[in-house]
Coordinates of N, CA, C and O in Angstrom, one line a residue:
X21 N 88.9 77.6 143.9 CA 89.5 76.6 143.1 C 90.1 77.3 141.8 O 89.5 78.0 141.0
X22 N 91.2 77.0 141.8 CA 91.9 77.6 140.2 C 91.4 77.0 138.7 O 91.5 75.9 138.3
X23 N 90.8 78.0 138.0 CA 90.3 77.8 137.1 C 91.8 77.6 135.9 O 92.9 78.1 135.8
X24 N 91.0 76.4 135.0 CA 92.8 75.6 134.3 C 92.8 76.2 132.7 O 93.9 76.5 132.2
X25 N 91.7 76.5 132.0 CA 91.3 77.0 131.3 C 92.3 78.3 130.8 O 92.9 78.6 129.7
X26 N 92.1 78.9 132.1 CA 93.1 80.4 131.9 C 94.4 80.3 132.6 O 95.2 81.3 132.6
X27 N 94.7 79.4 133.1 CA 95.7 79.0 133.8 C 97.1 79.7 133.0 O 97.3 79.6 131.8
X28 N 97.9 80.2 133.9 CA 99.3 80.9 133.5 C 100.3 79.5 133.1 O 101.5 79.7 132.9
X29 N 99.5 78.2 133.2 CA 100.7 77.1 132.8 C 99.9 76.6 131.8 O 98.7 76.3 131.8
X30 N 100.9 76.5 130.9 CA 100.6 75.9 129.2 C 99.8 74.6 129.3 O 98.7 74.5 128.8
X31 N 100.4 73.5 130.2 CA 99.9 72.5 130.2 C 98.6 72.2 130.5 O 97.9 71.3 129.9
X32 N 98.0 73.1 131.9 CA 96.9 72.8 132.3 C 95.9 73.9 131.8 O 94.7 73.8 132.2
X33 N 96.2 74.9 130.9 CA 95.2 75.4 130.2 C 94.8 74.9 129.0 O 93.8 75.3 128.4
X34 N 95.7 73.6 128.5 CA 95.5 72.8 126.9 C 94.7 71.6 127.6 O 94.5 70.7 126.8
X35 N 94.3 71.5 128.8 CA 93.5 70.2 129.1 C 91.8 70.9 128.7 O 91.3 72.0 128.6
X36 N 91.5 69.7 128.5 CA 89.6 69.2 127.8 C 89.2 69.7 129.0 O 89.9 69.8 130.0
X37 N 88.3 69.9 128.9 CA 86.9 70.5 129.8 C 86.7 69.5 131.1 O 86.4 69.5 132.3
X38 N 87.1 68.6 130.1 CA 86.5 67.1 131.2 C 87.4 67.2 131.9 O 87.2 67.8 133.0
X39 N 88.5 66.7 131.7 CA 90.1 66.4 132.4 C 90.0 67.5 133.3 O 90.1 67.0 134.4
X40 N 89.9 68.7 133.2 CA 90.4 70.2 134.0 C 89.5 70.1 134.9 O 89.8 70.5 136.0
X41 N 87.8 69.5 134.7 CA 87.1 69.3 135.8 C 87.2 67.9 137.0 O 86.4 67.5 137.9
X42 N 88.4 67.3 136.3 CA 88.6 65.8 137.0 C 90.1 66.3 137.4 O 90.9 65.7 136.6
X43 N 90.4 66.6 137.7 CA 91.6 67.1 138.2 C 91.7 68.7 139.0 O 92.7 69.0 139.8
X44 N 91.0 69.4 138.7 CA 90.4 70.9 139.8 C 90.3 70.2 141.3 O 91.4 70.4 141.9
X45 N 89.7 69.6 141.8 CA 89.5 69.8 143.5 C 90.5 69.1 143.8 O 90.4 68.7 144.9
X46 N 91.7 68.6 143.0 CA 92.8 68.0 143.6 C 94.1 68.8 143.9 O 95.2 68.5 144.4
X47 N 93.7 70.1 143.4 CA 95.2 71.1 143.0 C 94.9 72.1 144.2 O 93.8 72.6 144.6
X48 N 96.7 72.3 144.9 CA 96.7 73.2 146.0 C 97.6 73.8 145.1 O 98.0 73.5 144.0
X49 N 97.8 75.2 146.1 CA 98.8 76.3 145.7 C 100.0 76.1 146.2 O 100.0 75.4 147.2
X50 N 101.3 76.5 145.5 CA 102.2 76.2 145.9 C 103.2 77.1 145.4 O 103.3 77.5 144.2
X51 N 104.0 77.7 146.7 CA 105.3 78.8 146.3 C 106.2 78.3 146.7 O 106.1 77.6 147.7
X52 N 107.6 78.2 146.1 CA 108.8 77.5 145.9 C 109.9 79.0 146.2 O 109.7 80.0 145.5
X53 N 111.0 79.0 147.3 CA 111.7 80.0 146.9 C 113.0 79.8 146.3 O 113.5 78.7 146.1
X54 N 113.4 80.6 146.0 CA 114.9 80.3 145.0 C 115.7 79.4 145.5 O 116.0 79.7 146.7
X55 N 116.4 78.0 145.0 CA 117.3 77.4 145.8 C 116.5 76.1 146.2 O 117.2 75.1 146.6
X56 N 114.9 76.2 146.2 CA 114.3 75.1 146.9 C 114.1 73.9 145.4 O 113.9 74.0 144.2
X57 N 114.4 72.8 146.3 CA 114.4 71.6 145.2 C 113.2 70.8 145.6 O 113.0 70.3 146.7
X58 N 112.1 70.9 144.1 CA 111.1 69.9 144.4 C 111.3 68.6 144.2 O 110.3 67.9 144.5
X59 N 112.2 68.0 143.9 CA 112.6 66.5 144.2 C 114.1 66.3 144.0 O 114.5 66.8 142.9
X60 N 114.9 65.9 144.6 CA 116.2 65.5 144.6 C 116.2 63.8 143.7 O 115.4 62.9 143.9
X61 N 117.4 63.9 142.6 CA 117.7 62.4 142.3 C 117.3 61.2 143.5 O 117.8 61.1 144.6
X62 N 116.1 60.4 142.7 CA 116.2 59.1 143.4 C 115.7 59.3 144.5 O 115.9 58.6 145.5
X63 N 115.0 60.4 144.4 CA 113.9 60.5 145.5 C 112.6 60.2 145.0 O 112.4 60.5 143.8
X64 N 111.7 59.7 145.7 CA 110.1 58.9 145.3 C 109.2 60.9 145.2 O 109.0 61.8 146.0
X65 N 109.1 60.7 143.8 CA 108.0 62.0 143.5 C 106.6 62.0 143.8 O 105.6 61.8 143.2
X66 N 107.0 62.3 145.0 CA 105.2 62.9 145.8 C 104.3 63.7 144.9 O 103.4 63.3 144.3
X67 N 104.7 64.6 144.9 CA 103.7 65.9 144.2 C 104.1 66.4 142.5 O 105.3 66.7 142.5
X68 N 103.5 66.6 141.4 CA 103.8 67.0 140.8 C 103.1 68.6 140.7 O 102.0 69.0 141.1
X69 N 104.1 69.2 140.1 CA 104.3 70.9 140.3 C 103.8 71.6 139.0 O 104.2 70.8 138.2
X70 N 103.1 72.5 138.4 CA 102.4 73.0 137.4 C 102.9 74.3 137.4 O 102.1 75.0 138.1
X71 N 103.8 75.0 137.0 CA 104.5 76.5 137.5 C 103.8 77.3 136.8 O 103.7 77.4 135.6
X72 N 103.4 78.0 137.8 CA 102.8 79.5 136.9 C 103.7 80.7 136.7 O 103.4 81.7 136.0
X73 N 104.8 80.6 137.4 CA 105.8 81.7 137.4 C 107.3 80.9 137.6 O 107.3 79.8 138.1
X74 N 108.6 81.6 137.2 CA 109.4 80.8 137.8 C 110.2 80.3 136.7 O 109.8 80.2 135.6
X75 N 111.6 79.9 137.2 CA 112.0 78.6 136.1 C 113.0 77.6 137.3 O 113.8 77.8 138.2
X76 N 112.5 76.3 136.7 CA 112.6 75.2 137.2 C 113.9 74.6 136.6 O 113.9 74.5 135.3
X77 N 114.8 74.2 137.3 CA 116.0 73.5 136.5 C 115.8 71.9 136.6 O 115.4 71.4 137.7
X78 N 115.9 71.3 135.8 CA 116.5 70.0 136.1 C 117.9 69.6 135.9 O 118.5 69.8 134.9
X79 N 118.6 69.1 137.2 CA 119.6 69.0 136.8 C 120.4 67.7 137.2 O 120.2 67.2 138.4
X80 N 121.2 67.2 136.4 CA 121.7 65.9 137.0 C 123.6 66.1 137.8 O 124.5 67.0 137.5
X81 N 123.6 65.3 138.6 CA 124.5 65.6 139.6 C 125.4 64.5 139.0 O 125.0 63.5 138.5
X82 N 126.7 64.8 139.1 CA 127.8 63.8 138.5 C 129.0 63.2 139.5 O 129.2 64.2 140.3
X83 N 129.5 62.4 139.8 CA 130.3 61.5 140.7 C 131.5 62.9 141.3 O 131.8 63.2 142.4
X84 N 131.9 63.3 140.4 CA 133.0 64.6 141.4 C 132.2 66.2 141.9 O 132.9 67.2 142.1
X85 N 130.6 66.0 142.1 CA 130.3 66.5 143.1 C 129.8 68.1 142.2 O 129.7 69.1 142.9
X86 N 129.6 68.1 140.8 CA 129.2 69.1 140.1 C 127.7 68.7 139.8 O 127.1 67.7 140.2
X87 N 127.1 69.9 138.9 CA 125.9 69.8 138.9 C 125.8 70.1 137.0 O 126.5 70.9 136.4
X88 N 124.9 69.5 136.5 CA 124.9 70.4 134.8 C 123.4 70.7 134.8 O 122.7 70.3 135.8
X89 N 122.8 71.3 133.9 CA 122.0 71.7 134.2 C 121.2 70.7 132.5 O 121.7 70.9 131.4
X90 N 120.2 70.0 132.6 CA 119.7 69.1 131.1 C 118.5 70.2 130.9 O 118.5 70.8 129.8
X91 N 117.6 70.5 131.9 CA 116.7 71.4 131.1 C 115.9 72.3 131.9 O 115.8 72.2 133.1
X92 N 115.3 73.3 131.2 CA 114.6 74.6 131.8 C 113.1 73.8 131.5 O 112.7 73.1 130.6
X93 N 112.5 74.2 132.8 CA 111.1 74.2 132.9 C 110.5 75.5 133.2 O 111.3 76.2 133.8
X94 N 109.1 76.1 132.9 CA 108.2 76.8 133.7 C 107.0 76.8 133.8 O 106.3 75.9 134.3
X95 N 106.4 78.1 133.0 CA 104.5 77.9 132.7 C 104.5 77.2 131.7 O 103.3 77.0 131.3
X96 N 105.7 76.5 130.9 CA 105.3 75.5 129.8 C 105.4 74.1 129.9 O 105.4 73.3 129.0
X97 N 105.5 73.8 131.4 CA 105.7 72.5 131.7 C 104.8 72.0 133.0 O 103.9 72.5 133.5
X98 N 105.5 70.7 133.3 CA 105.2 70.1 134.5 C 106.3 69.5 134.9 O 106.8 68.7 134.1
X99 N 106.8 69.7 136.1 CA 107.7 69.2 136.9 C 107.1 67.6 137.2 O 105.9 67.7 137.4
X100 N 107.5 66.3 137.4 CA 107.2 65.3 137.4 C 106.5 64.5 136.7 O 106.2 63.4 137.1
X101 N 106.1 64.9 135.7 CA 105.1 64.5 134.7 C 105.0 63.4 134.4 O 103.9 63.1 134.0
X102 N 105.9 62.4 134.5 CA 106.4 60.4 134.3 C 106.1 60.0 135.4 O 105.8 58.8 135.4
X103 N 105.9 60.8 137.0 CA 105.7 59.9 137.4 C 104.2 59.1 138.4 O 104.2 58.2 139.2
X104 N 103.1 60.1 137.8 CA 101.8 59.3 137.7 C 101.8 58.6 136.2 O 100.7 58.6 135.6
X105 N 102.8 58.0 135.7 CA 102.7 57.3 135.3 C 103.7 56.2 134.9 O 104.1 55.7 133.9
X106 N 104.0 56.0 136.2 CA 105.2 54.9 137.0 C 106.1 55.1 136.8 O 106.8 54.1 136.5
X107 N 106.6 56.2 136.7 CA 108.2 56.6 136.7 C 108.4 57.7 137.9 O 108.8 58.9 137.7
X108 N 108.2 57.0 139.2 CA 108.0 57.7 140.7 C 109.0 57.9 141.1 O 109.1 59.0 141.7
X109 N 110.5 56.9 140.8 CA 111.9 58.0 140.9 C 112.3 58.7 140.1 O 112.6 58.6 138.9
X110 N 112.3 59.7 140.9 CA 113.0 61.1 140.1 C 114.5 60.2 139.8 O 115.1 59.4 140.4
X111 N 115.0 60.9 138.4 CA 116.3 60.4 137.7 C 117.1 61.6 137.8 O 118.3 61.6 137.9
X112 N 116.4 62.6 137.9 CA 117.1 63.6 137.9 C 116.6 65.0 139.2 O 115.4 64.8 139.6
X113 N 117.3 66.1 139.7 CA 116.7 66.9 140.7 C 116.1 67.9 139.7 O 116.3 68.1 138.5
X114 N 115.1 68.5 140.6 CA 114.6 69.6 140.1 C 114.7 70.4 141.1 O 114.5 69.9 142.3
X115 N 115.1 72.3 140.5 CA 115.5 73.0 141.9 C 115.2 74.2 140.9 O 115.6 74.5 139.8
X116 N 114.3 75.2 141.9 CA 113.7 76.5 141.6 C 115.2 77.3 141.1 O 116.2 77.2 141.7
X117 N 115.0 77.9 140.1 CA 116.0 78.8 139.9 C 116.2 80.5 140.2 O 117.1 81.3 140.3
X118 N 114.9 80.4 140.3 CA 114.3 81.8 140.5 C 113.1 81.3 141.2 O 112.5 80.3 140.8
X119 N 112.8 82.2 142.7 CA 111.3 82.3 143.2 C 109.5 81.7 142.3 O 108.7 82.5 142.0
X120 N 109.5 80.7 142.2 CA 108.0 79.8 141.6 C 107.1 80.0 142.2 O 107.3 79.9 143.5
X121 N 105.8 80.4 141.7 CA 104.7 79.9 142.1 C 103.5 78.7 141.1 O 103.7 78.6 139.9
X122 N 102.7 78.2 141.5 CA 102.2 77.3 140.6 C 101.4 76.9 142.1 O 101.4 77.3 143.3
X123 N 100.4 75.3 140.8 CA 99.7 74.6 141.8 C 100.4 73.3 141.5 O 101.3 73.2 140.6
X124 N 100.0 72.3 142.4 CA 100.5 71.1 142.6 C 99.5 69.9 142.7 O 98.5 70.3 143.3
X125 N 99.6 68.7 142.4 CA 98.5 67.8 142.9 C 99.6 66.3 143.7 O 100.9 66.3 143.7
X126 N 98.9 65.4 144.3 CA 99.9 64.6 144.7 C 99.6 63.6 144.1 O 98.5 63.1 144.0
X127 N 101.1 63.0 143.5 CA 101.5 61.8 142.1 C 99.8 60.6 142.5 O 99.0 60.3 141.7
X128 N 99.8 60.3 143.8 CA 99.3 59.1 143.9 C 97.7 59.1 143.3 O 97.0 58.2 142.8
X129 N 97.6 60.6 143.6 CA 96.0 61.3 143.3 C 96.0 61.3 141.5 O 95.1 60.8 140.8
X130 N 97.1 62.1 141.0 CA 97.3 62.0 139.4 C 97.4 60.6 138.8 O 96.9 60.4 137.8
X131 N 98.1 59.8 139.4 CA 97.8 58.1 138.9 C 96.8 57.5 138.9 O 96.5 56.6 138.1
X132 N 96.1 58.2 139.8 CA 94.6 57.2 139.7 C 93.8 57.7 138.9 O 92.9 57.0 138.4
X133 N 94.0 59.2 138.3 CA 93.4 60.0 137.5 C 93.5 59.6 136.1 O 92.5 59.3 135.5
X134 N 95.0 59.6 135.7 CA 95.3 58.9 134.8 C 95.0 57.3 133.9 O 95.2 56.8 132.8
X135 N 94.3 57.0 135.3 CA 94.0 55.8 134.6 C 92.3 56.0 134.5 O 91.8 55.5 133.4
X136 N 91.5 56.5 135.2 CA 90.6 57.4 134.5 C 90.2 57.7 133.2 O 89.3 57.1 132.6
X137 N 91.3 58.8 132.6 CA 90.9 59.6 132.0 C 92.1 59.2 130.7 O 93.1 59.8 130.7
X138 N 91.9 58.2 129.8 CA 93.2 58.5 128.6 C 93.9 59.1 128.3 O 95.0 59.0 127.9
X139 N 92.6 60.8 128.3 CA 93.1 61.7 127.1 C 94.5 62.5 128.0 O 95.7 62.8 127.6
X140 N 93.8 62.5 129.6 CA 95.0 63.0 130.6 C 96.0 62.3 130.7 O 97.1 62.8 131.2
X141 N 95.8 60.7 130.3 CA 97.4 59.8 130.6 C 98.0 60.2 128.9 O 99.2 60.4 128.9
X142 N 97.6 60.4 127.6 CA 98.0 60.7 126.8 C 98.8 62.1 126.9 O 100.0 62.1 126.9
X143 N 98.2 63.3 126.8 CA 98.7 64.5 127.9 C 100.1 64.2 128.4 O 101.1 64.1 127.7
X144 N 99.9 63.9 129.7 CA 100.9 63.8 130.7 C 102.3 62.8 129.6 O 103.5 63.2 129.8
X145 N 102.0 61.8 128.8 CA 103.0 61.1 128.2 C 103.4 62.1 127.5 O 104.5 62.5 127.9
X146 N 103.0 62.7 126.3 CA 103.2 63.8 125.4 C 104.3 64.4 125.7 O 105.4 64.4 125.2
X147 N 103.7 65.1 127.2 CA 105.0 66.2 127.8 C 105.9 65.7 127.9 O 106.9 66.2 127.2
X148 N 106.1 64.4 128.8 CA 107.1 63.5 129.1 C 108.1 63.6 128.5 O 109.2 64.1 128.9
X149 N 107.5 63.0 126.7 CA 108.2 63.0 125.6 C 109.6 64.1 125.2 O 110.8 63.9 125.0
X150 N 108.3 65.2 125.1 CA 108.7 66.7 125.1 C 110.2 66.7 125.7 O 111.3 66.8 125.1
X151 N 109.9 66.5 127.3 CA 111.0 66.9 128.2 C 112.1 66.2 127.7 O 113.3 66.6 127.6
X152 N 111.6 64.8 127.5 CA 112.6 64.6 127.0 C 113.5 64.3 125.9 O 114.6 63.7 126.1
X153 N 113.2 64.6 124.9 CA 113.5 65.6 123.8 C 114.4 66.6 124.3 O 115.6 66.4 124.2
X154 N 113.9 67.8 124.9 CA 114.3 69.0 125.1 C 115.4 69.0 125.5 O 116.2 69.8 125.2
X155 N 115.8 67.4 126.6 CA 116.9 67.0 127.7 C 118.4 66.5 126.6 O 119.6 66.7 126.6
X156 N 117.5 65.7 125.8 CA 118.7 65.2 124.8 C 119.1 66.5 123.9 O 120.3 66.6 123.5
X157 N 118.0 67.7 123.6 CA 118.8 68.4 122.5 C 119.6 69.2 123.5 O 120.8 69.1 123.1
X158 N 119.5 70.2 125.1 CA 120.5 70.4 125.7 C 122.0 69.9 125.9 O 123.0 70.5 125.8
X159 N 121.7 68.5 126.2 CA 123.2 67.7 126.0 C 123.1 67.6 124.7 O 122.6 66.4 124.7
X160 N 123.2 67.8 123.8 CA 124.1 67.7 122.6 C 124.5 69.2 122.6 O 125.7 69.5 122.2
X161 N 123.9 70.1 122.9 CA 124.3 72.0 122.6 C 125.3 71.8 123.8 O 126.2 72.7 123.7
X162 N 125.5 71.1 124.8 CA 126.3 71.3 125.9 C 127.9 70.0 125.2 O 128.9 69.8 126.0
X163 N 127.8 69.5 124.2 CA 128.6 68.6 124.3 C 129.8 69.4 123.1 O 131.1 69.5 123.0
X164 N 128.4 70.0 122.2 CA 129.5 70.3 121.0 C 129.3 71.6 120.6 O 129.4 72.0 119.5
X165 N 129.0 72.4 121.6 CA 128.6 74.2 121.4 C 129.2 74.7 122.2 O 129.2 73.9 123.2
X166 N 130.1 75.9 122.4 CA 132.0 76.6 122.8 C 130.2 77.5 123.6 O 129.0 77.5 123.2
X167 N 130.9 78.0 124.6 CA 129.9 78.8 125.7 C 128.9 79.6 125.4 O 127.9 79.6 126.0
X168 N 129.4 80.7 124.2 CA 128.7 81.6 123.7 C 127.4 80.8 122.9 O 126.2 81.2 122.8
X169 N 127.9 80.0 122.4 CA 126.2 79.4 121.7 C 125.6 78.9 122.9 O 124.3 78.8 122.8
X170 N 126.2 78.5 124.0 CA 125.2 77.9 124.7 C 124.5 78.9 125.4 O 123.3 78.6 125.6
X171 N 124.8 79.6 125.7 CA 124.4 80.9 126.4 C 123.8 81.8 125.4 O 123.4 82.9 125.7
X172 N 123.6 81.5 124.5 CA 122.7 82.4 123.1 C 121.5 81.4 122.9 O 120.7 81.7 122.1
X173 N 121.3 80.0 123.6 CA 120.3 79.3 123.8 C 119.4 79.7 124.9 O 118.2 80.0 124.8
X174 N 120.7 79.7 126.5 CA 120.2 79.8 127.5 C 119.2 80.9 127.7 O 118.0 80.8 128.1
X175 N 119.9 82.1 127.4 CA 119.4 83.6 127.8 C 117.9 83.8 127.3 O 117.0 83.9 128.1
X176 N 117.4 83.9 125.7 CA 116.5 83.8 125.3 C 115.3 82.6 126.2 O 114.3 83.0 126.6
X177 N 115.5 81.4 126.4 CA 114.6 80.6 127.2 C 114.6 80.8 128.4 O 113.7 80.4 129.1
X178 N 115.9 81.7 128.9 CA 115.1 81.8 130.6 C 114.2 83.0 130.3 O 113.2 83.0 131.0
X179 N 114.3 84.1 129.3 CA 114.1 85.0 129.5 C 112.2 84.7 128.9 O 111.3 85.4 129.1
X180 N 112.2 83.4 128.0 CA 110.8 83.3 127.6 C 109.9 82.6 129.0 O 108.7 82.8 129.2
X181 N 110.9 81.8 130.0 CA 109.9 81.4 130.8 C 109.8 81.9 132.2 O 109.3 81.3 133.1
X182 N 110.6 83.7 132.6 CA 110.3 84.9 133.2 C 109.2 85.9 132.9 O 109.0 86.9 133.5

């Protein structure tokens, strides 16, 4: 069983003693290779993903068939994080950018948890928050920042969650 405590992902080493022992016999291992998408837009989010290695893009797809990229995930996040707590369609894809490993639990198992345990539905909303935060300050550096700033963003954060 993966101990959460020392865990190489931010999120599930900052959980309470209690929470990390109410949520341990639910978590499998999981390796993602470059290219693989853990949920496509508007697809129902089965498993939420905990990366211990890796960086995770979210990205939203636009009507003439491009892709932009709103935000970097890795050991400081959680892929799905809204939706053990009813936000089960994905709005946006998430797609390994580089070879991931991590653990995973499945949404239906984390919902029931969540309602459990406050401090873990507080948690999981927090990140939420976070992400999305993170997602609005990307699109604003992508709307009004000429390439070089954006890439003086980019490089430093992929290179903090490698």
């Amino acid at each position: 069983m993966p101990m959460l405590a020392n865990s190489p992902n931010h999120f599930l080493a900052s959980l309470s003693p209690t929470d990390a022992d109410l949520l341990r016999p639910h978590l499998k291992s999981l390796t993602l290779a470059q290219g693989a998408f853990i949920y496509k837009a508007e697809d129902l989010i089965e498993r939420v993903y905990f990366p211990h290695t890796g960086v995770i893009s979210l990205i939203v797809g636009l009507t003439s068939g491009q892709f932009v990229e709103a935000g970097m995930l890795g050991r400081n996040g959680v892929i799905g994080a809204g939706a053990p707590l009813d936000g089960s369609i994905a709005l946006n894809s998430a797609i390994a950018q580089v070879g991931s490993s991590g653990i995973t639990v499945e949404t239906g198992v984390l919902k029931h948890l969540v309602r459990e345990s406050e401090t873990l539905r507080i948690s999981l909303v927090r990140h939420d928050q976070i992400v999305s935060a993170h997602t609005q300050q990307v699109a604003a550096c992508n709307a009004l920042h000429e390439l070089e700033e954006r890439l003086s963003r980019w490089l430093p954060q992929t290179r903090d969650l490698l």
